[in-house]
Short mmCIF file of C-alpha atoms in Angstrom, two decimals:
data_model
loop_
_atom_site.label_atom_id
_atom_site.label_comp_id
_atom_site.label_asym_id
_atom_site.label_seq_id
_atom_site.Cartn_x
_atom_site.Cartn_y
_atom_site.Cartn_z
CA UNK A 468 80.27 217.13 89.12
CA UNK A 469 79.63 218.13 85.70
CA UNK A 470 82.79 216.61 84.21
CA UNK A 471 82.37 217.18 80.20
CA UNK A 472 79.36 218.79 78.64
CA UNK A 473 78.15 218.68 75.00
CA UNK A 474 75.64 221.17 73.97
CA UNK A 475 72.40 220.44 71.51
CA UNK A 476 72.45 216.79 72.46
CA UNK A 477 70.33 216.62 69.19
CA UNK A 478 70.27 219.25 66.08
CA UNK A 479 69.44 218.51 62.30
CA UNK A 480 70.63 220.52 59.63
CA UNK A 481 70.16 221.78 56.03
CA UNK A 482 72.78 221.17 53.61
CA UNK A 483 75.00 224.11 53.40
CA UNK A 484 74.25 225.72 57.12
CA UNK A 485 76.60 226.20 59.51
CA UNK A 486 76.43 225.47 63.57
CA UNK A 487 78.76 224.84 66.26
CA UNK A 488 78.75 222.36 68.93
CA UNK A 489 79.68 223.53 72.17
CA UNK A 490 81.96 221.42 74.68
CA UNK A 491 83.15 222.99 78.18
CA UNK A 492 84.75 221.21 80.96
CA UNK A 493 85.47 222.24 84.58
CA UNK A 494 88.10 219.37 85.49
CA UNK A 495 91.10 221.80 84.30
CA UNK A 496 92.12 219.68 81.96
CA UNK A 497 94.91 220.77 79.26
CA UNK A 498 94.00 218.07 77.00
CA UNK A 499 90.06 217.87 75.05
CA UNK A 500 89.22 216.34 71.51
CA UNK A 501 86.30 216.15 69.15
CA UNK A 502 86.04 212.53 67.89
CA UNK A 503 82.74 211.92 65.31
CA UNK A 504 81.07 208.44 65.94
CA UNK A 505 79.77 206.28 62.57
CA UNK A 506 78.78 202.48 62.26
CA UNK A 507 81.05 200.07 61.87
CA UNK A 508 84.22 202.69 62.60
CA UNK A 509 84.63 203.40 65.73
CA UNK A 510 85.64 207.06 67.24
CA UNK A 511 87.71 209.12 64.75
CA UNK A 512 90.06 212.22 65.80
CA UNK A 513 88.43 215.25 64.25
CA UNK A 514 90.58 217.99 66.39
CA UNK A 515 92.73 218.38 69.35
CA UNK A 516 94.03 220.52 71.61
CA UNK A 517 97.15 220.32 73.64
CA UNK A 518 96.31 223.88 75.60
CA UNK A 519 94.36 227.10 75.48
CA UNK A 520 95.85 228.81 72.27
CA UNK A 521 97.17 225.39 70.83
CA UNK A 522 94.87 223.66 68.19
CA UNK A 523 96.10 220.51 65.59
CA UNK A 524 94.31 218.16 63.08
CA UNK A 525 93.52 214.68 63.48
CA UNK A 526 92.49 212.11 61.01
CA UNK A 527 89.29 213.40 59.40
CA UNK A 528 89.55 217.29 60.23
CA UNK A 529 88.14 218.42 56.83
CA UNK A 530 84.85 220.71 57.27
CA UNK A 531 85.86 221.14 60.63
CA UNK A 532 87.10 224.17 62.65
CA UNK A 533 87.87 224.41 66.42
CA UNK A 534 89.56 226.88 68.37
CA UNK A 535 90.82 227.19 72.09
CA UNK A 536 90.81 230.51 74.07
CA UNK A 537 90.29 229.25 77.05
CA UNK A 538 90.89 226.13 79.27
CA UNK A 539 87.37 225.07 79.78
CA UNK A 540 85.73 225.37 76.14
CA UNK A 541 86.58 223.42 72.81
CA UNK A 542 84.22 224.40 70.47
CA UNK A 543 83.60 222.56 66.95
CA UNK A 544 82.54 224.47 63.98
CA UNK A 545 80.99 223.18 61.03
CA UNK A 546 81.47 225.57 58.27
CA UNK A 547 78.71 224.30 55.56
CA UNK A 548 77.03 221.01 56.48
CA UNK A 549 76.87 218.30 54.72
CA UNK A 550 75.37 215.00 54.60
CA UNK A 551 78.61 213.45 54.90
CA UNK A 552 78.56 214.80 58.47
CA UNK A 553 75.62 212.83 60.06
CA UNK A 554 77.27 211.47 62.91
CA UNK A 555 77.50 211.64 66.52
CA UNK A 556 79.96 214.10 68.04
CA UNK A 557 81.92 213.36 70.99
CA UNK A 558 83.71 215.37 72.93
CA UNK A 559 86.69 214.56 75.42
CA UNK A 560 88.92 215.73 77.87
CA UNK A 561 91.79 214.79 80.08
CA UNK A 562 94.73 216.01 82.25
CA UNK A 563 97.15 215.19 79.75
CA UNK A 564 97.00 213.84 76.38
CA UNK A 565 98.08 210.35 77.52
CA UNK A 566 96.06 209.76 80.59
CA UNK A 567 92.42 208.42 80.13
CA UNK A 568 89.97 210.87 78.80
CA UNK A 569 86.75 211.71 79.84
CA UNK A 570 83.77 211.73 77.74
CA UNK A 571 80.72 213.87 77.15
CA UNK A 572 77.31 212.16 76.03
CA UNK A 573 77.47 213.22 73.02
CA UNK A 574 75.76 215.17 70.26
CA UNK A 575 73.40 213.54 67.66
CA UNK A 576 73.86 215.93 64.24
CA UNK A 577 71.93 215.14 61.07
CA UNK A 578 72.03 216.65 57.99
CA UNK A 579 69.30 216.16 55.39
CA UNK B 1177 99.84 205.17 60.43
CA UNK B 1178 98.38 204.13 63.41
CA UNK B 1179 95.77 201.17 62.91
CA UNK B 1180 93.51 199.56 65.87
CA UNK B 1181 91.94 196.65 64.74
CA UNK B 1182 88.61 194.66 66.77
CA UNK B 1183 86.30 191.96 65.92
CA UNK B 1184 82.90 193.87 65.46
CA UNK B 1185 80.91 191.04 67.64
CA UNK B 1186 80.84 189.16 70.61
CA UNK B 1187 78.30 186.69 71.90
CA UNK B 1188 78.29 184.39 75.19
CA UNK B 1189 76.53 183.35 77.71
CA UNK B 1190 75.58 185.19 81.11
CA UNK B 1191 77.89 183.60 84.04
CA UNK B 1192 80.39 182.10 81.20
CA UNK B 1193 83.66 184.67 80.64
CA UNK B 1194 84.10 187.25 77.23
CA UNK B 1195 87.26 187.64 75.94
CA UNK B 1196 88.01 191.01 73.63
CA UNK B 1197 90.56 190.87 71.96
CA UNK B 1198 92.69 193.73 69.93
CA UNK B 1199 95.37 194.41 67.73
CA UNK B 1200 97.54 197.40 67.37
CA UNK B 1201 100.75 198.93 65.18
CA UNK B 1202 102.06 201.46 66.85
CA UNK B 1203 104.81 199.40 68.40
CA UNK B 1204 105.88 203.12 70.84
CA UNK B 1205 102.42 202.86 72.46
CA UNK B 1206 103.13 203.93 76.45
CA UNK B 1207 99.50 203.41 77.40
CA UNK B 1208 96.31 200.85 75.83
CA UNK B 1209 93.13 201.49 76.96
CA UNK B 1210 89.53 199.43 77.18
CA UNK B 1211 86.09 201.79 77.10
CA UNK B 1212 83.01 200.67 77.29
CA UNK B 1213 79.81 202.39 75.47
CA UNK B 1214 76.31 201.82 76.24
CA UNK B 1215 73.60 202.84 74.36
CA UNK B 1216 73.22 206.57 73.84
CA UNK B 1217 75.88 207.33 76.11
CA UNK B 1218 78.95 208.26 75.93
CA UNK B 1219 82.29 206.16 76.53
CA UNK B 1220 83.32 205.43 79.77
CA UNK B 1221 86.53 204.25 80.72
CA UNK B 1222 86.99 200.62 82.03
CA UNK B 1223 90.79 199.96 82.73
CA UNK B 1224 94.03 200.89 81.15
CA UNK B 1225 97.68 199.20 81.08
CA UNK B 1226 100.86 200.76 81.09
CA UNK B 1227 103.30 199.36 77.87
CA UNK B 1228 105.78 197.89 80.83
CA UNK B 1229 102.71 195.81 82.08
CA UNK B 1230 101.71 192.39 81.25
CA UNK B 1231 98.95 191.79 83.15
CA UNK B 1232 95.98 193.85 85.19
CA UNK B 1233 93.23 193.04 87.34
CA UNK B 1234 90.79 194.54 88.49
CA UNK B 1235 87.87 193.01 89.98
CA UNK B 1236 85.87 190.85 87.17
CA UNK B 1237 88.07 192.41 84.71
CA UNK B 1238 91.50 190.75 83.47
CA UNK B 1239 93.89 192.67 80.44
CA UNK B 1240 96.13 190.94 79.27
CA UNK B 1241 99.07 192.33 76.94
CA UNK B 1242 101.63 190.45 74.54
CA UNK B 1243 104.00 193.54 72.99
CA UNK B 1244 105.89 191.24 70.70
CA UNK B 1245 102.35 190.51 69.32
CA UNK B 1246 101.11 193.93 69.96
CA UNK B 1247 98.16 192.11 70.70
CA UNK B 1248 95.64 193.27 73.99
CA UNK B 1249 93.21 191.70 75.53
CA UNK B 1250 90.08 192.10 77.95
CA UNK B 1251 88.25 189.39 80.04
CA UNK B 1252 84.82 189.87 81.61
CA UNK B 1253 84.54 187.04 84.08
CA UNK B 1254 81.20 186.43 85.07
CA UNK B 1255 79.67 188.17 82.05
CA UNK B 1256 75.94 189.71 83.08
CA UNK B 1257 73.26 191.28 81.35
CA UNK B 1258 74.35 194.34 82.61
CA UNK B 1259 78.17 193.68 80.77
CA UNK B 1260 75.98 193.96 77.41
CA UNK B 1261 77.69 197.15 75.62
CA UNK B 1262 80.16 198.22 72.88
CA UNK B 1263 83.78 197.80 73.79
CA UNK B 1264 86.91 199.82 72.11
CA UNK B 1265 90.12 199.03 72.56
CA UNK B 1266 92.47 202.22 72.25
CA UNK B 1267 96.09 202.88 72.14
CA UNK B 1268 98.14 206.06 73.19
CA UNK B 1269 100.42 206.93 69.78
CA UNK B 1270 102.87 209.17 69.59
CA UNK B 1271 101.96 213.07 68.65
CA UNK B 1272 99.32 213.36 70.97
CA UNK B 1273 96.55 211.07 69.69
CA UNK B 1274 94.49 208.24 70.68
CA UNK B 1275 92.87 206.16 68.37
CA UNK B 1276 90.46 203.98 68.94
CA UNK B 1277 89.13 200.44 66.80
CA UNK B 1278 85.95 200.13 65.94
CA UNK B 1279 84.36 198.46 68.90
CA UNK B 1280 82.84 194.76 69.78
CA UNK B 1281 79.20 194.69 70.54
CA UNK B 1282 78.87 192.15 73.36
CA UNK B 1283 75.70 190.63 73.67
CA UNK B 1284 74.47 188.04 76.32
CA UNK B 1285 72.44 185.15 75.87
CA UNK B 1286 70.57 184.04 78.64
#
């Protein structure tokens, strides 16, 4: 039963370095997003994915990349940290992108 | 665009009930949806309603939805200790997304 999982849990960054945060779920679900967490603002859409192969933007996609080969995995990329980026990461998935998603625990990311 | 819009705080008093309440724009929403988020977790999902629904139940936990309004609600009856979390509201728009307000912390006085 290990629904979504969100690899580091925790990672702090230089300005400038790149990482990706891993996300893989074994539910078979076509639908998984990357939302970032910040006071006062809720969850916003970073990236989703419709399908393996099918990728879009949501609304704060900037210094962001994802891609989808397969099914299970959703990985975000961060191409050059910035401070701008402390936030939590969430990942989710879901059978479709209407139905309820399911969430991972999250990933803590700072950048000093 | 799209817009999801909570009160950022809630505060009442254990056995007394919490009403949520949310606010939404996208008029073609099909489903609204009610997460709750404890601290350091992640969200888990509470209850959703269908857009041809007025009403749900389920168990301590009443949604209510006005579409002329656009307007959704949640009510914790009962509230505990254990009901102390951040709640989001969420709505189902059109191309794929769901976006989320920014959450009520409900806190419990004894």
């Amino acid at each position: 039963n290990a629904g979504v999982t969100q690899t580091p849990k925790f990672q702090v960054l230089k300005t400038g370095q790149s990482m990706t945060l891993q996300c893989a779920q074994d539910m078979n679900h076509e639908y998984m997003s990357w939302y970032r967490q910040d006071p006062g603002m809720g969850l916003r859409l970073i990236h989703y994915s419709v399908g393996a192969g099918i990728t879009d933007q949501g609304e704060v996609p900037n210094g962001y990349n994802v891609s989808r080969s397969t099914t299970e995995d959703f990985p975000l990329r961060l191409l050059s940290a910035a401070p701008s980026q402390t936030s939590v990461y969430f990942c989710a998935s879901s059978p479709h992108s209407d139905k309820p998603q399911h969430f991972g625990d999250g990933t803590r990311l700072s950048i000093l | 665009g799209e817009d999801v819009e909570q009160s950022l705080f809630l505060s009442v008093r254990e056995g007394d009930s919490s009403v949520i309440n949310c606010t939404y724009t996208d008029s073609s929403s099909t489903y609204l949806y009610w997460y709750k988020q404890e601290p350091g977790a992640g969200l888990q999902l509470l209850t959703y309603i269908f857009s041809n629904m007025d009403m749900k139940q389920d168990q301590r936990l009443t949604v209510l939805l006005n579409k002329k309004d656009k307007h959704l609600s949640l009510r914790i009856a009962d509230t505990q200790t254990g009901d102390s979390a951040i709640y989001f509201c969420a709505e189902y728009s059109s191309a794929s997304k769901i976006i989320f307000g920014s959450g009520t912390r409900l806190s419990i006085r004894p």
